[in-house]
Tab-separated table of C-alpha atoms in Angstrom:
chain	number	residue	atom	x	y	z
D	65	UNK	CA	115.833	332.560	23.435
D	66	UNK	CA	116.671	331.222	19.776
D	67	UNK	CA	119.111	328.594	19.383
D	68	UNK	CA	120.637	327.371	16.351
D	69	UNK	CA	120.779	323.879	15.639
D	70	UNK	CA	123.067	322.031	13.541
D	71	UNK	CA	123.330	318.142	13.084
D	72	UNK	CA	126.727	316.409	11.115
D	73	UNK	CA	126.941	313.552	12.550
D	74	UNK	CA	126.356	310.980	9.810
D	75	UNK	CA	125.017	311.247	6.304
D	76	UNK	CA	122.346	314.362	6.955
D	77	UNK	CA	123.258	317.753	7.335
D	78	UNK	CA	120.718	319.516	9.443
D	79	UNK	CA	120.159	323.489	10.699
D	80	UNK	CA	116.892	324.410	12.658
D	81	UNK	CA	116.059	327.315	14.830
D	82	UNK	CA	114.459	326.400	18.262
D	83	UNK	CA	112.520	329.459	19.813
D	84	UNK	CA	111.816	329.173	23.981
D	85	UNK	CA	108.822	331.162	22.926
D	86	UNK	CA	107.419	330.467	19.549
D	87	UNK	CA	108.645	326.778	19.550
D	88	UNK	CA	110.477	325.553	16.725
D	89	UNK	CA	110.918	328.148	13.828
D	90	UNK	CA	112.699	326.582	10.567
D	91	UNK	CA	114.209	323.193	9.795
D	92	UNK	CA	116.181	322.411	6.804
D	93	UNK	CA	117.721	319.154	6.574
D	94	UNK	CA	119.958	317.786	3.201
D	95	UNK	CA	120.038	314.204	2.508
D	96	UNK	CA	123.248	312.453	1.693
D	97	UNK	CA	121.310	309.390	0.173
D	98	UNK	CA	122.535	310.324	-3.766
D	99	UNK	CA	126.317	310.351	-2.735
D	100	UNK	CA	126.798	307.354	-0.825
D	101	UNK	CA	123.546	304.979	-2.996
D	102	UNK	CA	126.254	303.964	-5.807
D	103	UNK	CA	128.438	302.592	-2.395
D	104	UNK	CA	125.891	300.727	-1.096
D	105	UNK	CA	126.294	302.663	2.334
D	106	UNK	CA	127.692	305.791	4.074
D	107	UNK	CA	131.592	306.406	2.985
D	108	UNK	CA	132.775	308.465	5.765
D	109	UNK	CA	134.804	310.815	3.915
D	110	UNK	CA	132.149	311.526	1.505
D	111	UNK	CA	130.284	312.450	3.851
D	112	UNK	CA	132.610	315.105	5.660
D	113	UNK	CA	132.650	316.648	2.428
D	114	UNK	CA	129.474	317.005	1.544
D	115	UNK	CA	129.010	318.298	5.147
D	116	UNK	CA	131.532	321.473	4.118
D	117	UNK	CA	129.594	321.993	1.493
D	118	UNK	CA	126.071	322.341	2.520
D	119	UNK	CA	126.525	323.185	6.470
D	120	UNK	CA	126.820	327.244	5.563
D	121	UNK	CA	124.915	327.495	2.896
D	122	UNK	CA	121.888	325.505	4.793
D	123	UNK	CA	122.298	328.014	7.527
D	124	UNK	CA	122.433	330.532	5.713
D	125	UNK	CA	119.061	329.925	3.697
D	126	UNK	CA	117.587	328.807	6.808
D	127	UNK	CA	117.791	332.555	8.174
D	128	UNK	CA	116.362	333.790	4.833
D	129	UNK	CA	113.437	331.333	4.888
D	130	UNK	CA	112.603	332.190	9.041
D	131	UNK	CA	113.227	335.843	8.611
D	132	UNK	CA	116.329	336.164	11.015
D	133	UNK	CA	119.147	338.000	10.996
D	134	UNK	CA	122.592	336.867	12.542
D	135	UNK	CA	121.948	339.188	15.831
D	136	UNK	CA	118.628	337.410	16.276
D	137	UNK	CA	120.034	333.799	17.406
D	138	UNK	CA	121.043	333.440	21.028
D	139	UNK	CA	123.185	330.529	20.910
D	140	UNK	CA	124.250	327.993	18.965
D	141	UNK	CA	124.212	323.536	19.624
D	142	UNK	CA	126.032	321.762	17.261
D	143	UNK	CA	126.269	317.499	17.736
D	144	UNK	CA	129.715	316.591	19.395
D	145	UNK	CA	129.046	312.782	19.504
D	146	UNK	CA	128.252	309.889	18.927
D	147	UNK	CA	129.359	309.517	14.827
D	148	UNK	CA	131.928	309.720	12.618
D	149	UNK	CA	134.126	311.476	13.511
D	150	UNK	CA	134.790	313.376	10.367
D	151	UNK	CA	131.667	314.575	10.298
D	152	UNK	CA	131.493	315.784	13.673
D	153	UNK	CA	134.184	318.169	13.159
D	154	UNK	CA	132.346	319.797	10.498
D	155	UNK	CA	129.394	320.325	12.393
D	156	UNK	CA	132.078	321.210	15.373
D	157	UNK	CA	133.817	323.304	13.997
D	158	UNK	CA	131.090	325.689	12.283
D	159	UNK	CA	129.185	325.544	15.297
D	160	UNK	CA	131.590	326.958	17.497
D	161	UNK	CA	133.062	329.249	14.744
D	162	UNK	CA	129.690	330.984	14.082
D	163	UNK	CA	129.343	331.171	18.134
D	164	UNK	CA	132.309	333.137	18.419
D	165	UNK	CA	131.747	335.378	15.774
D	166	UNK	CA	128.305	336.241	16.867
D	167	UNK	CA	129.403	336.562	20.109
D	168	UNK	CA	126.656	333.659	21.506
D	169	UNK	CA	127.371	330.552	24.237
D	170	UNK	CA	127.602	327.409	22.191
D	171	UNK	CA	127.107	323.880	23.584
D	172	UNK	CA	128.027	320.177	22.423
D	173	UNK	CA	125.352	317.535	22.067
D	174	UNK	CA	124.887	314.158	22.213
D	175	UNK	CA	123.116	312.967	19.042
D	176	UNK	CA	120.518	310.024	21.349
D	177	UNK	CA	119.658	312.624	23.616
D	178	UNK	CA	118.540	314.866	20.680
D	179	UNK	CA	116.853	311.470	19.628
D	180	UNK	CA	115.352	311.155	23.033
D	181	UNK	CA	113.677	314.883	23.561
D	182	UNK	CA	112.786	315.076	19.958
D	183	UNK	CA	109.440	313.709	20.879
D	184	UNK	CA	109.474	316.541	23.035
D	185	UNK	CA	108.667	318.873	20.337
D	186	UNK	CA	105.261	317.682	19.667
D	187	UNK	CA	102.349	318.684	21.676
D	188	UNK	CA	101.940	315.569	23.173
D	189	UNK	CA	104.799	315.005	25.412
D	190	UNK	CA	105.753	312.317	27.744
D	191	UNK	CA	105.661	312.411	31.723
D	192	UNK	CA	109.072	311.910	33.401
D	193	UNK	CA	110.015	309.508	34.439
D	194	UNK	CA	109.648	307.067	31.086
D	195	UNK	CA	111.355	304.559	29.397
D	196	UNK	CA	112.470	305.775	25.838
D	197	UNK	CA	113.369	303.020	22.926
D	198	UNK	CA	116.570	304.492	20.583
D	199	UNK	CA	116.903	302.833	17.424
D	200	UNK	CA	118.898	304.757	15.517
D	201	UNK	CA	121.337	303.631	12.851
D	202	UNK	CA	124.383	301.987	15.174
D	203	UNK	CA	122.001	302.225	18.464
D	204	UNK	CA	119.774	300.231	20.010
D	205	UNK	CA	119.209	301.249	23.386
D	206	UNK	CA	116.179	300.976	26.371
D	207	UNK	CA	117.134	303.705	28.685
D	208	UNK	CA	114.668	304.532	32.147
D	209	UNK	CA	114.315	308.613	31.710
D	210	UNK	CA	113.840	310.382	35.226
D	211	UNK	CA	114.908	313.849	33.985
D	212	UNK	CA	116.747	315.663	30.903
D	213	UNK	CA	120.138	314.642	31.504
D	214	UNK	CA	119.332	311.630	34.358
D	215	UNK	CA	119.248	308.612	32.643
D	216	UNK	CA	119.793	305.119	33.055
D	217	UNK	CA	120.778	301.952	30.860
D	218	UNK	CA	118.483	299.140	30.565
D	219	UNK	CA	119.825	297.329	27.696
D	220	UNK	CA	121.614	297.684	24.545
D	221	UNK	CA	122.695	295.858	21.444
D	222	UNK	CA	125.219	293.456	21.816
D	223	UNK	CA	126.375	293.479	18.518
D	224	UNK	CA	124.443	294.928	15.179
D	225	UNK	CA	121.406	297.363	16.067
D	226	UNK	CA	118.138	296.866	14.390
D	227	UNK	CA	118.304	299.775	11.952
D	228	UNK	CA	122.171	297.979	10.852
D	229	UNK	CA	120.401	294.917	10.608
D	230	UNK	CA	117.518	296.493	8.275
D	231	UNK	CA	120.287	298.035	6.045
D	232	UNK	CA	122.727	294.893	5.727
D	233	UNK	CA	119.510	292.562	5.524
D	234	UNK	CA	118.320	294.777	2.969
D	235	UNK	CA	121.591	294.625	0.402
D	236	UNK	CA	121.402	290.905	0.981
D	237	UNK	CA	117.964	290.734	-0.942
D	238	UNK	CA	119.316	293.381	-3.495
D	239	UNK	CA	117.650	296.423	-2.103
D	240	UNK	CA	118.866	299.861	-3.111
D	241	UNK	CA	120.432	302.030	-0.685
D	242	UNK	CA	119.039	303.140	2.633
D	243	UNK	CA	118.189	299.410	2.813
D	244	UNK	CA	115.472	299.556	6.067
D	245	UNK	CA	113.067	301.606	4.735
D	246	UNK	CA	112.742	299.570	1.306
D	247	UNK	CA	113.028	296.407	3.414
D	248	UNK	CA	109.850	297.387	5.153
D	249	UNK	CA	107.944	298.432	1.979
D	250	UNK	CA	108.665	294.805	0.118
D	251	UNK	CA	107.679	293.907	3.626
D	252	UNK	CA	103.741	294.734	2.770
D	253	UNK	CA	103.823	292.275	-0.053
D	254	UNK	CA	104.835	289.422	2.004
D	255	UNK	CA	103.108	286.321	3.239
D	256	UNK	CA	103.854	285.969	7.262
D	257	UNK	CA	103.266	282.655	7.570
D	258	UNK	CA	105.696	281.161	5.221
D	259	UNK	CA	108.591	281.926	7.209
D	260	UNK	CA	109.578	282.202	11.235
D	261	UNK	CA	112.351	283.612	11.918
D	262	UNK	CA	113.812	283.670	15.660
D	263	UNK	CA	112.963	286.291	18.408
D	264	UNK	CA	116.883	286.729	19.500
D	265	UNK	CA	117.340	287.289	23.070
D	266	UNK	CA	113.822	286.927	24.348
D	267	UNK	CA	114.076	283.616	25.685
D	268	UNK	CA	115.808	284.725	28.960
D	269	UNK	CA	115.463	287.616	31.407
D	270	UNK	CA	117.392	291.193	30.869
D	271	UNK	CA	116.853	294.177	28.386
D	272	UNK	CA	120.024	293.898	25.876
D	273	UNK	CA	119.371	293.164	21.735
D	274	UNK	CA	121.299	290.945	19.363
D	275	UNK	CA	120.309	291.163	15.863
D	276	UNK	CA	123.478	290.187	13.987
D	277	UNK	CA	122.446	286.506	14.126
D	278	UNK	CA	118.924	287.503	13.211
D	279	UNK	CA	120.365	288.721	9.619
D	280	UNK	CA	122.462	285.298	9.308
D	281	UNK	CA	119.456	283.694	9.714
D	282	UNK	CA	118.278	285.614	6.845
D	283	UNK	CA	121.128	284.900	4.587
D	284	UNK	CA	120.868	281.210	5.469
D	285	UNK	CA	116.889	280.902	3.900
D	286	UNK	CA	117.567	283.013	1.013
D	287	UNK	CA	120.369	280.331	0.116
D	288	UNK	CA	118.152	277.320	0.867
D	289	UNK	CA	115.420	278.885	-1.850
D	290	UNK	CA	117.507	279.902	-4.110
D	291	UNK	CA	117.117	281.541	-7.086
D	292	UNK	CA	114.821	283.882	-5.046
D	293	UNK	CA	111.634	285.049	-7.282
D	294	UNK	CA	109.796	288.386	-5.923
D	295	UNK	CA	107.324	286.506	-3.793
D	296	UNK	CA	110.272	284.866	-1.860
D	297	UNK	CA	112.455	287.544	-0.926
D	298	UNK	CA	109.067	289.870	0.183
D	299	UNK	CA	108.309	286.785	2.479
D	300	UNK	CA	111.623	286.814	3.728
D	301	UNK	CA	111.354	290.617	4.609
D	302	UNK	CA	107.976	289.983	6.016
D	303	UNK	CA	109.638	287.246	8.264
D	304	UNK	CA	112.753	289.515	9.416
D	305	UNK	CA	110.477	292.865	10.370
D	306	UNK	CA	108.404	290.687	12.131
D	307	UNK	CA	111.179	289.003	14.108
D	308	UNK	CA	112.610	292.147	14.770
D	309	UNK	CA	109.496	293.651	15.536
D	310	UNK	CA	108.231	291.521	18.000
D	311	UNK	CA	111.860	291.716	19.581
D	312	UNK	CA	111.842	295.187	20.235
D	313	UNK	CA	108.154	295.112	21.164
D	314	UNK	CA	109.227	292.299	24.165
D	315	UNK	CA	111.616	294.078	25.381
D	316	UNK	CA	109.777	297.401	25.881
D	317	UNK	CA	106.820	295.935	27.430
D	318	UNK	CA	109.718	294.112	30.229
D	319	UNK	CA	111.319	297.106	30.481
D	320	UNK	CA	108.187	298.916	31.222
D	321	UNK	CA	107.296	296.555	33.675
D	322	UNK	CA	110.204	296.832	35.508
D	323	UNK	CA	110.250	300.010	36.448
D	324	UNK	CA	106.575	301.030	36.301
D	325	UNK	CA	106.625	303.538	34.273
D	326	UNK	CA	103.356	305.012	32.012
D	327	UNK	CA	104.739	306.422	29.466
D	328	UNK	CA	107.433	304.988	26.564
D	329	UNK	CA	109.015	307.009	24.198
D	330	UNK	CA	110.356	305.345	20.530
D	331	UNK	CA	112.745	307.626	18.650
D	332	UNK	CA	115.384	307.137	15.860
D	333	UNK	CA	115.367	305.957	12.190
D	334	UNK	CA	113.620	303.186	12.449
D	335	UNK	CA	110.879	304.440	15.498
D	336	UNK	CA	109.365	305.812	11.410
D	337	UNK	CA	108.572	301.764	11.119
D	338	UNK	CA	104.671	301.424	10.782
D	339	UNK	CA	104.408	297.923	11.804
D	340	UNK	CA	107.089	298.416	15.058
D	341	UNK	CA	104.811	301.789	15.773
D	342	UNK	CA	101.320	299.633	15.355
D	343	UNK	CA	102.159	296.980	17.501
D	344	UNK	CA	103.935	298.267	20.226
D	345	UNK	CA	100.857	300.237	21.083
D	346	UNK	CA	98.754	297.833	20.908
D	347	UNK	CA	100.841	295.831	23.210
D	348	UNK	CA	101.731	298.507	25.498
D	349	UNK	CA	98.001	299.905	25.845
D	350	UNK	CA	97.031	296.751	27.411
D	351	UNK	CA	99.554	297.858	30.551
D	352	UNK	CA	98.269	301.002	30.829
D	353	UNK	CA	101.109	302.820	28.960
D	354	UNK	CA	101.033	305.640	25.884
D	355	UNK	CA	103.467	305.416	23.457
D	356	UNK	CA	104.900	308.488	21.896
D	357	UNK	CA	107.277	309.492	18.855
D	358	UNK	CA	107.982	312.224	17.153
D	359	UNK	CA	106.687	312.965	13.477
D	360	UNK	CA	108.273	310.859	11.124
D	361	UNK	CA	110.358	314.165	9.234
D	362	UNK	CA	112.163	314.443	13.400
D	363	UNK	CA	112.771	310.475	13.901
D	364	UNK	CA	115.810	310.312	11.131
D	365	UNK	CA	118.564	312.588	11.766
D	366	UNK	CA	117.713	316.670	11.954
D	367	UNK	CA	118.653	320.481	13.129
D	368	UNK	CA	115.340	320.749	15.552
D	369	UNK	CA	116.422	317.887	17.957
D	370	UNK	CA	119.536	319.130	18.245
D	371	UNK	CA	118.527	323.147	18.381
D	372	UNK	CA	115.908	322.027	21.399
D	373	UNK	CA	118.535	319.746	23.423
D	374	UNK	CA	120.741	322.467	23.091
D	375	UNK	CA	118.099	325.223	24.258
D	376	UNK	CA	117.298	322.841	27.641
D	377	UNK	CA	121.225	322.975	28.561
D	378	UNK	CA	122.090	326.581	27.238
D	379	UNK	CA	119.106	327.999	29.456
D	380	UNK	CA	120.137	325.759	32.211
D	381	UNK	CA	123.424	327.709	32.024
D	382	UNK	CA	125.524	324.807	30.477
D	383	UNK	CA	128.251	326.227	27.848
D	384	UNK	CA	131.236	324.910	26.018
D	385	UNK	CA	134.041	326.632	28.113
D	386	UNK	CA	137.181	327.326	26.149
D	387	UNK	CA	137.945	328.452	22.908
D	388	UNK	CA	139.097	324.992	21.455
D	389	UNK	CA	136.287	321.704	20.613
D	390	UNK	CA	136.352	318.240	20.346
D	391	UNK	CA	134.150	315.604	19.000
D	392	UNK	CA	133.446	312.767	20.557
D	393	UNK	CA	132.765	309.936	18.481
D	394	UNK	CA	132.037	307.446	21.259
D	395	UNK	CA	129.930	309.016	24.255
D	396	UNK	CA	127.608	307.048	26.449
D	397	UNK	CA	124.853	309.020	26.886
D	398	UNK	CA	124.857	308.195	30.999
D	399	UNK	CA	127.816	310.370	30.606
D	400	UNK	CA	125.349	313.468	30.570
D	401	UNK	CA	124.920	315.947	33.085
D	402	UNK	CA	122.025	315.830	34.636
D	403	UNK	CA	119.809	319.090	34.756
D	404	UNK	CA	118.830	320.811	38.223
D	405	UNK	CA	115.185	320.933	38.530
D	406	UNK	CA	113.608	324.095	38.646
């Protein structure tokens, strides 16, 4: 069974072919990051444009590179949800256009859970039940995982995620645009012991995030040392990953505690972090628990995630149903229907 994937949903455009046989087959993915860098972040209708213009053609050079034809592909999984909306509907609406004319079942999918299997393309895979970490742009989420499809919310950001608070932290020290991933590399040049910055949330029990006072507490000591030279603001990015760091790394290891799990799974944007990947096995080790994440290429937005949720559901005998689509820019992910076990 080959299923096409494609992925809209933000500011990458993403096609992959998922093979039940020969695992996954081709992966193209076409970064936004030269359209929306003079903006300083993603412009939503920039980036439904860009999507009509690269979702065909990336589909259809993605055949030519794997050596398919159109009759080859079994079915098609396009992202319905979460993300802007806009964007969805391009994604949407060649998905289920290209399903119809190839006569194939297509199927809507939620963006985390192609975050949370995505680990599940690698050859070392997680037992069920585990606790996966999503920290994906908007998301931050701790969700108990006792099947594909049964899941449960731990805890959630309250307000900014981490990989928002990377980006807008990022801009505030003059960082070009996408702001996390050149926070954490001006993040190697800083001192850690010149700053502290708070640990938000861990001082009391439960599993939910806050990190929007976290980059406030930024912007506050980059005014008090002001006019920043280079050594300050990489100390001040040292001081943020770290808070945020250890944040996410304390609420994994309660997480894991409470429900006894032995196996976590990290996935999204920012699951690419090396320090957030180095310490949180460290910490976890010491219970007894592996961590896993995908390869860095599948933790940012991509066709394969989406091409192997959609092969788990379409083989299941899950389907859209009707001729018409919609997007669904807001969709808990506890929503999901939970697969039968075989």
């Amino acid at each position: 069974m080959k299923i096409l994937g494609i992925e809209t949903s933000c500011d990458e455009t993403g096609v992959a072919i998922y093979d039940s046989n020969e695992g996954l087959i081709a992966n193209l993915v076409h970064s936004q990051i030269d359209v929306h860098a003079p903006y300083g972040g993603v412009v939503p209708e920039l980036a439904s444009r860009d999507h009509v213009r690269k979702t065909i053609p990336l589909i259809k050079q993605l055949l030519v590179e794997s050596g398919l034809q159109e009759s080859d592909i079994d079915g098609v999984a396009y992202t319905r949800g979460p993300g802007l909306v806009g964007a969805l509907l391009v994604g949407a609406a060649v998905g289920r256009s290209i399903a119809w004319a190839w006569n194939v079942p297509a199927i809507g999918i939620h963006h985390m859970e192609g975050h949370l299997l995505a680990p599940l393309l690698e050859s070392r895979q997680p037992a069920f039940p585990f606790v996966a970490l999503l920290v994906s742009g908007g998301h931050t989420q701790l969700v108990e995982v006792t099947s594909i499809g049964d899941y449960r919310l731990l805890g959630e950001s309250l307000d900014d995620a981490a990989g928002e608070a990377f980006d807008k932290t990022a801009k505030l020290l003059g960082l070009p645009y996408p702001g996390g991933p050149e926070l954490a590399k001006l993040a190697e040049q800083g001192d850690a012991s010149r700053f502290r910055f708070p640990r938000p949330m861990t001082d009391r029990p439960g599993l939910d995030f806050s990190f929007s006072g976290l980059k406030t507490f930024a912007l506050n000591t980059m005014q008090e040392h002001e006019p920043l030279d280079d050594q300050t603001r990489a100390d001040i990015a040292r001081a943020f990953e770290d808070a945020v760091v250890d944040t996410l790394v304390i609420k994994c290891r309660r997480a894991v505690e409470q429900t006894k799990v032995t196996h976590l799974v990290m996935a999204g944007g920012v699951s690419a972090n090396r320090r957030l990947r180095e310490k949180l096995e460290t910490e976890l080790q010491k219970k007894g628990v592996e961590v896993l994440y995908p390869r860095p290429e599948f933790c940012t937005d991509n066709g394969a995630m989406i091409a192997f949720a959609g092969w788990q559901r379409l083989q299941a005998g899950l389907h859209d149903e009707d001729a018409g689509f919609q997007v669904t820019p807001r969709w808990p992910m506890t929503e999901l229907e939970p697969l039968k076990a075989e």
